[in-house]
PDB file of C-alpha atoms and ligand atoms in Angstrom:
ATOM      1  CA  UNK D 258     -10.302 -25.657 -19.013  1.00 93.00           C
ATOM      2  CA  UNK D 259      -7.129 -23.738 -18.217  1.00 97.00           C
ATOM      3  CA  UNK D 260      -7.436 -19.975 -18.764  1.00 97.00           C
ATOM      4  CA  UNK D 261      -4.197 -18.284 -19.886  1.00 98.00           C
ATOM      5  CA  UNK D 262      -3.708 -14.688 -18.710  1.00 98.00           C
ATOM      6  CA  UNK D 263      -2.307 -11.792 -20.735  1.00 98.00           C
ATOM      7  CA  UNK D 264       0.539  -9.661 -19.328  1.00 98.00           C
ATOM      8  CA  UNK D 265      -2.058  -6.935 -18.583  1.00 98.00           C
ATOM      9  CA  UNK D 266      -4.210  -9.376 -16.612  1.00 98.00           C
ATOM     10  CA  UNK D 267      -1.156 -10.638 -14.749  1.00 98.00           C
ATOM     11  CA  UNK D 268      -0.360  -7.035 -13.788  1.00 98.00           C
ATOM     12  CA  UNK D 269      -3.827  -6.646 -12.236  1.00 98.00           C
ATOM     13  CA  UNK D 270      -3.501 -10.009 -10.479  1.00 99.00           C
ATOM     14  CA  UNK D 271      -0.232  -8.747  -9.060  1.00 98.00           C
ATOM     15  CA  UNK D 272      -2.073  -5.753  -7.570  1.00 98.00           C
ATOM     16  CA  UNK D 273      -4.650  -8.079  -5.960  1.00 99.00           C
ATOM     17  CA  UNK D 274      -1.931 -10.319  -4.575  1.00 98.00           C
ATOM     18  CA  UNK D 275       0.079  -7.381  -3.286  1.00 98.00           C
ATOM     19  CA  UNK D 276      -2.892  -6.427  -1.108  1.00 98.00           C
ATOM     20  CA  UNK D 277      -2.763  -9.951   0.339  1.00 99.00           C
ATOM     21  CA  UNK D 278       1.020  -9.802   0.815  1.00 98.00           C
ATOM     22  CA  UNK D 279       0.911  -6.447   2.569  1.00 98.00           C
ATOM     23  CA  UNK D 280      -1.882  -7.645   4.848  1.00 98.00           C
ATOM     24  CA  UNK D 281      -0.122 -10.906   5.744  1.00 98.00           C
ATOM     25  CA  UNK D 282       2.973  -8.877   6.585  1.00 98.00           C
ATOM     26  CA  UNK D 283       0.937  -6.779   8.993  1.00 98.00           C
ATOM     27  CA  UNK D 284      -0.846  -9.796  10.529  1.00 98.00           C
ATOM     28  CA  UNK D 285       2.476 -11.535  11.073  1.00 98.00           C
ATOM     29  CA  UNK D 286       3.627  -8.627  13.232  1.00 98.00           C
ATOM     30  CA  UNK D 287       0.369  -8.696  15.216  1.00 98.00           C
ATOM     31  CA  UNK D 288       0.273 -12.449  15.811  1.00 98.00           C
ATOM     32  CA  UNK D 289       1.622 -12.541  19.384  1.00 98.00           C
ATOM     33  CA  UNK D 290       0.563 -14.315  22.608  1.00 98.00           C
ATOM     34  CA  UNK D 291      -2.753 -12.987  23.978  1.00 98.00           C
ATOM     35  CA  UNK D 292      -4.192 -11.904  20.611  1.00 98.00           C
ATOM     36  CA  UNK D 293      -7.239 -13.807  19.338  1.00 99.00           C
ATOM     37  CA  UNK D 294      -7.588 -15.013  15.771  1.00 99.00           C
ATOM     38  CA  UNK D 295     -10.901 -13.116  15.639  1.00 98.00           C
ATOM     39  CA  UNK D 296      -9.007  -9.881  16.238  1.00 99.00           C
ATOM     40  CA  UNK D 297      -6.726 -10.753  13.325  1.00 99.00           C
ATOM     41  CA  UNK D 298      -9.797 -11.447  11.185  1.00 99.00           C
ATOM     42  CA  UNK D 299     -11.246  -8.016  12.053  1.00 98.00           C
ATOM     43  CA  UNK D 300      -7.968  -6.326  11.139  1.00 98.00           C
ATOM     44  CA  UNK D 301      -8.026  -8.172   7.805  1.00 99.00           C
ATOM     45  CA  UNK D 302     -11.608  -7.107   7.035  1.00 98.00           C
ATOM     46  CA  UNK D 303     -10.821  -3.453   7.699  1.00 98.00           C
ATOM     47  CA  UNK D 304      -7.577  -3.566   5.716  1.00 98.00           C
ATOM     48  CA  UNK D 305      -9.193  -5.172   2.672  1.00 99.00           C
ATOM     49  CA  UNK D 306     -12.100  -2.726   2.734  1.00 98.00           C
ATOM     50  CA  UNK D 307      -9.693   0.215   2.914  1.00 98.00           C
ATOM     51  CA  UNK D 308      -7.952  -1.100  -0.221  1.00 98.00           C
ATOM     52  CA  UNK D 309     -11.344  -1.257  -2.002  1.00 98.00           C
ATOM     53  CA  UNK D 310     -11.020  -5.014  -2.340  1.00 99.00           C
ATOM     54  CA  UNK D 311     -13.268  -7.835  -1.059  1.00 98.00           C
ATOM     55  CA  UNK D 312     -12.559 -10.804   1.208  1.00 98.00           C
ATOM     56  CA  UNK D 313     -12.560 -13.736  -1.210  1.00 98.00           C
ATOM     57  CA  UNK D 314     -13.240 -16.496   1.299  1.00 98.00           C
ATOM     58  CA  UNK D 315     -16.176 -14.904   3.119  1.00 98.00           C
ATOM     59  CA  UNK D 316     -19.327 -16.468   1.682  1.00 98.00           C
ATOM     60  CA  UNK D 317     -17.366 -18.907  -0.492  1.00 98.00           C
ATOM     61  CA  UNK D 318     -19.372 -22.148  -0.126  1.00 98.00           C
ATOM     62  CA  UNK D 319     -20.730 -20.571   3.058  1.00 98.00           C
ATOM     63  CA  UNK D 320     -17.328 -19.912   4.669  1.00 98.00           C
ATOM     64  CA  UNK D 321     -18.081 -17.459   7.511  1.00 98.00           C
ATOM     65  CA  UNK D 322     -14.865 -15.392   7.809  1.00 98.00           C
ATOM     66  CA  UNK D 323     -12.300 -13.337   5.937  1.00 98.00           C
ATOM     67  CA  UNK D 324      -9.217 -15.326   6.988  1.00 99.00           C
ATOM     68  CA  UNK D 325      -8.513 -18.965   7.646  1.00 99.00           C
ATOM     69  CA  UNK D 326      -6.518 -19.153  10.897  1.00 99.00           C
ATOM     70  CA  UNK D 327      -5.147 -22.632  11.555  1.00 99.00           C
ATOM     71  CA  UNK D 328      -3.391 -23.254  14.883  1.00 99.00           C
ATOM     72  CA  UNK D 329      -1.003 -26.177  15.606  1.00 99.00           C
ATOM     73  CA  UNK D 330      -2.663 -29.433  14.443  1.00 99.00           C
ATOM     74  CA  UNK D 331      -5.165 -27.542  12.276  1.00 99.00           C
ATOM     75  CA  UNK D 332      -4.054 -28.001   8.664  1.00 99.00           C
ATOM     76  CA  UNK D 333      -6.346 -25.525   6.857  1.00 98.00           C
ATOM     77  CA  UNK D 334      -9.713 -23.749   7.078  1.00 99.00           C
ATOM     78  CA  UNK D 335      -9.411 -22.982  10.797  1.00 99.00           C
ATOM     79  CA  UNK D 336     -12.194 -20.583  11.820  1.00 98.00           C
ATOM     80  CA  UNK D 337     -11.169 -17.350  13.566  1.00 99.00           C
ATOM     81  CA  UNK D 338     -12.381 -17.416  17.178  1.00 98.00           C
ATOM     82  CA  UNK D 339     -12.065 -15.658  20.517  1.00 98.00           C
ATOM     83  CA  UNK D 340      -9.417 -18.166  21.630  1.00 98.00           C
ATOM     84  CA  UNK D 341      -6.149 -16.376  22.330  1.00 98.00           C
ATOM     85  CA  UNK D 342      -2.862 -17.364  20.731  1.00 99.00           C
ATOM     86  CA  UNK D 343      -0.325 -18.771  23.182  1.00 98.00           C
ATOM     87  CA  UNK D 344       3.453 -18.754  23.299  1.00 98.00           C
ATOM     88  CA  UNK D 345       4.710 -21.832  21.428  1.00 98.00           C
ATOM     89  CA  UNK D 346       1.754 -22.102  19.009  1.00 99.00           C
ATOM     90  CA  UNK D 347       2.205 -22.079  15.261  1.00 99.00           C
ATOM     91  CA  UNK D 348      -0.423 -20.197  13.256  1.00 99.00           C
ATOM     92  CA  UNK D 349      -1.198 -20.491   9.554  1.00 99.00           C
ATOM     93  CA  UNK D 350      -2.908 -17.427   8.111  1.00 99.00           C
ATOM     94  CA  UNK D 351      -4.552 -17.903   4.711  1.00 99.00           C
ATOM     95  CA  UNK D 352      -6.040 -14.894   2.937  1.00 98.00           C
ATOM     96  CA  UNK D 353      -7.786 -14.303  -0.383  1.00 99.00           C
ATOM     97  CA  UNK D 354      -9.036 -11.064  -1.933  1.00 99.00           C
ATOM     98  CA  UNK D 355     -11.086 -10.089  -4.961  1.00 98.00           C
ATOM     99  CA  UNK D 356      -9.889  -6.915  -6.691  1.00 99.00           C
ATOM    100  CA  UNK D 357     -10.588  -5.390 -10.118  1.00 98.00           C
ATOM    101  CA  UNK D 358     -12.130  -8.649 -11.330  1.00 98.00           C
ATOM    102  CA  UNK D 359      -9.364 -10.977 -10.162  1.00 98.00           C
ATOM    103  CA  UNK D 360      -8.475 -13.076  -7.138  1.00 98.00           C
ATOM    104  CA  UNK D 361      -5.321 -13.058  -5.030  1.00 99.00           C
ATOM    105  CA  UNK D 362      -4.509 -15.886  -2.592  1.00 99.00           C
ATOM    106  CA  UNK D 363      -1.554 -16.511  -0.265  1.00 99.00           C
ATOM    107  CA  UNK D 364      -0.751 -18.034   3.122  1.00 99.00           C
ATOM    108  CA  UNK D 365       2.030 -18.105   5.694  1.00 99.00           C
ATOM    109  CA  UNK D 366       2.732 -20.004   8.894  1.00 99.00           C
ATOM    110  CA  UNK D 367       4.199 -17.989  11.757  1.00 99.00           C
ATOM    111  CA  UNK D 368       5.559 -18.922  15.187  1.00 98.00           C
ATOM    112  CA  UNK D 369       3.848 -17.327  18.195  1.00 98.00           C
ATOM    113  CA  UNK D 370       6.641 -16.165  20.469  1.00 98.00           C
ATOM    114  CA  UNK D 371       9.254 -18.871  20.983  1.00 98.00           C
ATOM    115  CA  UNK D 372       8.388 -22.271  19.501  1.00 98.00           C
ATOM    116  CA  UNK D 373       9.988 -25.718  19.682  1.00 98.00           C
ATOM    117  CA  UNK D 374      12.803 -26.674  17.343  1.00 98.00           C
ATOM    118  CA  UNK D 375      10.650 -29.235  15.538  1.00 97.00           C
ATOM    119  CA  UNK D 376       7.975 -26.593  14.966  1.00 98.00           C
ATOM    120  CA  UNK D 377      10.619 -24.281  13.513  1.00 98.00           C
ATOM    121  CA  UNK D 378      11.903 -27.082  11.293  1.00 98.00           C
ATOM    122  CA  UNK D 379       8.375 -27.844  10.052  1.00 99.00           C
ATOM    123  CA  UNK D 380       7.755 -24.182   9.195  1.00 99.00           C
ATOM    124  CA  UNK D 381      11.134 -23.810   7.513  1.00 98.00           C
ATOM    125  CA  UNK D 382      10.702 -27.012   5.498  1.00 99.00           C
ATOM    126  CA  UNK D 383       7.217 -26.072   4.282  1.00 99.00           C
ATOM    127  CA  UNK D 384       8.479 -22.660   3.152  1.00 98.00           C
ATOM    128  CA  UNK D 385      11.358 -24.412   1.375  1.00 98.00           C
ATOM    129  CA  UNK D 386       8.900 -26.792  -0.367  1.00 98.00           C
ATOM    130  CA  UNK D 387       7.012 -23.788  -1.747  1.00 98.00           C
ATOM    131  CA  UNK D 388      10.173 -22.147  -3.056  1.00 98.00           C
ATOM    132  CA  UNK D 389      11.458 -25.325  -4.701  1.00 98.00           C
ATOM    133  CA  UNK D 390       8.025 -25.779  -6.298  1.00 98.00           C
ATOM    134  CA  UNK D 391       8.067 -22.225  -7.663  1.00 98.00           C
ATOM    135  CA  UNK D 392      11.484 -22.850  -9.258  1.00 98.00           C
ATOM    136  CA  UNK D 393       9.868 -25.638 -11.293  1.00 98.00           C
ATOM    137  CA  UNK D 394       7.295 -23.214 -12.761  1.00 98.00           C
ATOM    138  CA  UNK D 395       8.975 -22.797 -16.108  1.00 98.00           C
ATOM    139  CA  UNK D 396       7.321 -23.171 -19.515  1.00 98.00           C
ATOM    140  CA  UNK D 397       7.798 -26.688 -20.859  1.00 97.00           C
ATOM    141  CA  UNK D 398       8.009 -28.386 -17.467  1.00 98.00           C
ATOM    142  CA  UNK D 399       5.135 -30.657 -16.420  1.00 98.00           C
ATOM    143  CA  UNK D 400       2.545 -29.934 -13.755  1.00 98.00           C
ATOM    144  CA  UNK D 401       3.674 -32.864 -11.626  1.00 98.00           C
ATOM    145  CA  UNK D 402       7.233 -31.488 -11.522  1.00 98.00           C
ATOM    146  CA  UNK D 403       5.774 -28.922  -9.101  1.00 98.00           C
ATOM    147  CA  UNK D 404       4.005 -31.618  -7.066  1.00 98.00           C
ATOM    148  CA  UNK D 405       7.072 -33.838  -6.973  1.00 98.00           C
ATOM    149  CA  UNK D 406       9.341 -31.014  -5.750  1.00 98.00           C
ATOM    150  CA  UNK D 407       7.004 -30.411  -2.807  1.00 98.00           C
ATOM    151  CA  UNK D 408       6.683 -34.064  -1.820  1.00 98.00           C
ATOM    152  CA  UNK D 409      10.424 -34.737  -2.043  1.00 98.00           C
ATOM    153  CA  UNK D 410      11.297 -31.696   0.045  1.00 98.00           C
ATOM    154  CA  UNK D 411       8.818 -32.605   2.820  1.00 98.00           C
ATOM    155  CA  UNK D 412       9.592 -36.321   2.944  1.00 98.00           C
ATOM    156  CA  UNK D 413      13.377 -35.925   3.077  1.00 98.00           C
ATOM    157  CA  UNK D 414      12.807 -34.239   6.461  1.00 98.00           C
ATOM    158  CA  UNK D 415      10.576 -37.113   7.621  1.00 98.00           C
ATOM    159  CA  UNK D 416       7.368 -35.070   7.236  1.00 98.00           C
ATOM    160  CA  UNK D 417       4.335 -35.912   5.084  1.00 98.00           C
ATOM    161  CA  UNK D 418       2.288 -33.928   2.567  1.00 98.00           C
ATOM    162  CA  UNK D 419      -1.478 -33.648   2.858  1.00 98.00           C
ATOM    163  CA  UNK D 420      -3.364 -35.424   0.037  1.00 98.00           C
ATOM    164  CA  UNK D 421      -6.861 -34.105   0.662  1.00 98.00           C
ATOM    165  CA  UNK D 422      -6.218 -30.465  -0.298  1.00 98.00           C
ATOM    166  CA  UNK D 423      -4.478 -29.158  -3.396  1.00 98.00           C
ATOM    167  CA  UNK D 424      -3.190 -25.992  -5.018  1.00 98.00           C
ATOM    168  CA  UNK D 425      -5.134 -24.573  -7.957  1.00 98.00           C
ATOM    169  CA  UNK D 426      -5.311 -22.282 -10.931  1.00 98.00           C
ATOM    170  CA  UNK D 427      -6.459 -18.768 -10.000  1.00 98.00           C
ATOM    171  CA  UNK D 428      -7.718 -15.746 -11.928  1.00 98.00           C
ATOM    172  CA  UNK D 429     -11.269 -14.511 -12.477  1.00 98.00           C
ATOM    173  CA  UNK D 430     -12.261 -17.439 -10.220  1.00 98.00           C
ATOM    174  CA  UNK D 431     -10.684 -18.305  -6.865  1.00 98.00           C
ATOM    175  CA  UNK D 432     -10.323 -21.923  -7.936  1.00 98.00           C
ATOM    176  CA  UNK D 433      -9.623 -22.592 -11.597  1.00 98.00           C
ATOM    177  CA  UNK D 434      -8.144 -25.605 -13.379  1.00 98.00           C
ATOM    178  CA  UNK D 435      -5.721 -27.224 -12.997  1.00 98.00           C
ATOM    179  CA  UNK D 436      -5.611 -28.741  -9.532  1.00 98.00           C
ATOM    180  CA  UNK D 437      -2.045 -28.865  -8.216  1.00 98.00           C
ATOM    181  CA  UNK D 438      -1.476 -31.812  -5.857  1.00 98.00           C
ATOM    182  CA  UNK D 439       1.361 -31.552  -3.348  1.00 98.00           C
ATOM    183  CA  UNK D 440       2.589 -35.058  -4.222  1.00 98.00           C
ATOM    184  CA  UNK D 441       3.235 -37.110  -7.335  1.00 98.00           C
ATOM    185  CA  UNK D 442       5.807 -38.489  -9.771  1.00 98.00           C
ATOM    186  CA  UNK D 443       7.803 -36.012 -11.835  1.00 96.00           C
ATOM    187  CA  UNK D 444       7.348 -35.760 -15.602  1.00 94.00           C
ATOM    188  CA  UNK D 445       3.608 -36.387 -15.924  1.00 95.00           C
ATOM    189  CA  UNK D 446       0.539 -34.202 -16.414  1.00 95.00           C
ATOM    190  CA  UNK D 447       0.022 -31.127 -18.586  1.00 97.00           C
ATOM    191  CA  UNK D 448       2.861 -28.965 -19.864  1.00 98.00           C
ATOM    192  CA  UNK D 449       3.297 -25.603 -18.161  1.00 98.00           C
ATOM    193  CA  UNK D 450       2.754 -22.569 -20.377  1.00 98.00           C
ATOM    194  CA  UNK D 451       3.329 -18.834 -20.214  1.00 98.00           C
ATOM    195  CA  UNK D 452       0.140 -17.168 -18.958  1.00 98.00           C
ATOM    196  CA  UNK D 453      -0.788 -19.860 -16.463  1.00 98.00           C
ATOM    197  CA  UNK D 454      -1.305 -18.556 -12.932  1.00 99.00           C
ATOM    198  CA  UNK D 455      -1.231 -21.113 -10.132  1.00 99.00           C
ATOM    199  CA  UNK D 456      -1.750 -20.883  -6.379  1.00 99.00           C
ATOM    200  CA  UNK D 457       0.828 -23.318  -5.001  1.00 99.00           C
ATOM    201  CA  UNK D 458       0.044 -24.337  -1.431  1.00 98.00           C
ATOM    202  CA  UNK D 459       2.030 -27.074   0.299  1.00 99.00           C
ATOM    203  CA  UNK D 460       0.450 -28.358   3.520  1.00 99.00           C
ATOM    204  CA  UNK D 461       2.994 -30.393   5.461  1.00 99.00           C
ATOM    205  CA  UNK D 462       2.319 -32.517   8.555  1.00 99.00           C
ATOM    206  CA  UNK D 463       4.880 -33.402  11.148  1.00 98.00           C
ATOM    207  CA  UNK D 464       3.381 -36.916  11.370  1.00 98.00           C
ATOM    208  CA  UNK D 465       1.002 -38.841   9.099  1.00 98.00           C
ATOM    209  CA  UNK D 466      -0.880 -37.104   6.256  1.00 98.00           C
ATOM    210  CA  UNK D 467      -4.332 -38.273   7.401  1.00 98.00           C
ATOM    211  CA  UNK D 468      -6.987 -35.537   7.773  1.00 98.00           C
ATOM    212  CA  UNK D 469     -10.116 -35.258   9.900  1.00 98.00           C
ATOM    213  CA  UNK D 470     -12.778 -32.550   9.506  1.00 98.00           C
ATOM    214  CA  UNK D 471     -14.345 -31.197  12.709  1.00 98.00           C
ATOM    215  CA  UNK D 472     -18.107 -30.949  13.243  1.00 98.00           C
ATOM    216  CA  UNK D 473     -18.147 -27.294  12.140  1.00 98.00           C
ATOM    217  CA  UNK D 474     -17.722 -28.693   8.625  1.00 98.00           C
ATOM    218  CA  UNK D 475     -14.565 -26.636   7.926  1.00 98.00           C
ATOM    219  CA  UNK D 476     -11.704 -27.130  10.373  1.00 99.00           C
ATOM    220  CA  UNK D 477      -9.294 -29.722   8.953  1.00 99.00           C
ATOM    221  CA  UNK D 478      -6.974 -31.255  11.557  1.00 99.00           C
ATOM    222  CA  UNK D 479      -4.246 -33.893  11.435  1.00 99.00           C
ATOM    223  CA  UNK D 480      -5.686 -37.280  12.332  1.00 98.00           C
ATOM    224  CA  UNK D 481      -2.727 -38.038  14.597  1.00 98.00           C
ATOM    225  CA  UNK D 482      -2.716 -34.642  16.356  1.00 98.00           C
ATOM    226  CA  UNK D 483       0.697 -33.682  14.956  1.00 98.00           C
ATOM    227  CA  UNK D 484       1.568 -30.142  13.896  1.00 99.00           C
ATOM    228  CA  UNK D 485       0.857 -28.892  10.385  1.00 99.00           C
ATOM    229  CA  UNK D 486       2.218 -25.933   8.384  1.00 99.00           C
ATOM    230  CA  UNK D 487       0.948 -24.225   5.214  1.00 99.00           C
ATOM    231  CA  UNK D 488       2.501 -21.710   2.823  1.00 99.00           C
ATOM    232  CA  UNK D 489       0.929 -20.402  -0.363  1.00 99.00           C
ATOM    233  CA  UNK D 490       1.887 -18.043  -3.183  1.00 98.00           C
ATOM    234  CA  UNK D 491       0.018 -17.113  -6.368  1.00 99.00           C
ATOM    235  CA  UNK D 492       2.553 -17.413  -9.171  1.00 99.00           C
ATOM    236  CA  UNK D 493       2.420 -16.549 -12.889  1.00 99.00           C
ATOM    237  CA  UNK D 494       4.443 -18.406 -15.495  1.00 98.00           C
ATOM    238  CA  UNK D 495       6.021 -15.798 -17.777  1.00 98.00           C
ATOM    239  CA  UNK D 496       8.535 -15.818 -20.626  1.00 97.00           C
ATOM    240  CA  UNK D 497      11.072 -14.740 -17.997  1.00 97.00           C
ATOM    241  CA  UNK D 498      10.228 -17.602 -15.623  1.00 98.00           C
ATOM    242  CA  UNK D 499       8.031 -17.666 -12.519  1.00 98.00           C
ATOM    243  CA  UNK D 500       6.667 -14.336 -11.246  1.00 98.00           C
ATOM    244  CA  UNK D 501       5.556 -14.515  -7.611  1.00 98.00           C
ATOM    245  CA  UNK D 502       2.520 -12.218  -7.598  1.00 98.00           C
ATOM    246  CA  UNK D 503       2.155 -12.310  -3.798  1.00 98.00           C
ATOM    247  CA  UNK D 504       5.863 -11.806  -3.144  1.00 98.00           C
ATOM    248  CA  UNK D 505       7.004  -9.705  -0.184  1.00 97.00           C
ATOM    249  CA  UNK D 506       5.453 -11.527   2.773  1.00 92.00           C
TER     250      UNK D 506
HETATM  251  N1  MF3 F  65      -6.254 -21.040   0.124  1.00 77.77           N
HETATM  252  C1  MF3 F  65      -7.380 -21.933   0.332  1.00 77.77           C
HETATM  253  C2  MF3 F  65      -7.872 -22.389  -1.005  1.00 77.77           C
HETATM  254  O1  MF3 F  65      -7.449 -21.874  -1.996  1.00 77.77           O
HETATM  255  C3  MF3 F  65      -8.408 -21.311   1.188  1.00 77.77           C
HETATM  256  C4  MF3 F  65      -9.820 -21.445   0.798  1.00 77.77           C
HETATM  257  S1  MF3 F  65     -10.812 -21.026   2.132  1.00 77.77           S
HETATM  258  C5  MF3 F  65     -12.405 -21.005   1.590  1.00 77.77           C
HETATM  259  O2  MF3 F  65      -8.651 -23.294  -1.120  1.00 77.77           O
HETATM  260  F1  MF3 F  65     -13.109 -20.621   2.523  1.00 77.77           F
HETATM  261  F2  MF3 F  65     -12.492 -20.184   0.597  1.00 77.77           F
HETATM  262  F3  MF3 F  65     -12.739 -22.220   1.164  1.00 77.77           F
HETATM  263 CO1   CO F  66      -5.522 -21.274  -2.353  1.00 77.77          CO
END
């Protein structure tokens, strides 16, 4: 069942998502060679506590950390560790918070120092996919118009979109209906309505879309070892068009 949110609820969800946006901004500045993803996770924990919010991922289905930190061929759900970031890596940082009864969820992929041109192109394309998807979030459009925009944008650059993970509704639960695949034909699925809030999260691989899960049960990597990027925004559909609740990253 899809839960529609009132303007008041959307305002609170914006507050939750602004905590995420501010934190991701800070983590982006701190993600440099020599820093470990565990250090970033500790910064996130402290920041979220100071804002009187809670880490949404920690404890979710047993997830052990506050952030997901996914380096290079890790697509999503990378576990923070003592391994240091190195010049040339790309790092996806995914963060969720719980605040005043609602969830916020967003992700970015950042270069560590100088990165290759193809890595830059992958990051840029994935960000572009998210923005084109958000433009489709207008009342009356269909759910798959979002999915189709993402797939088209990634594939025109010769990249592929991950099938095994999807975007989602968000609100009083981290994951609500509907699921939002990052691929599909335009013009099918439910009609978009004012009051829907969706977390749109394209995951784009440089090579094939195949996924493998490591033995830790979480870390999702590209089957072919190619690079992967991930961007996510929580977005409300309003009478004035899409409102990016986590904007400002
Ligand atoms: N942004 C991802 C999602 O919405 C991250 C979830 S991590 C988990 O599914 F630990 F909460 F699963
Ligand atoms: Co999400």
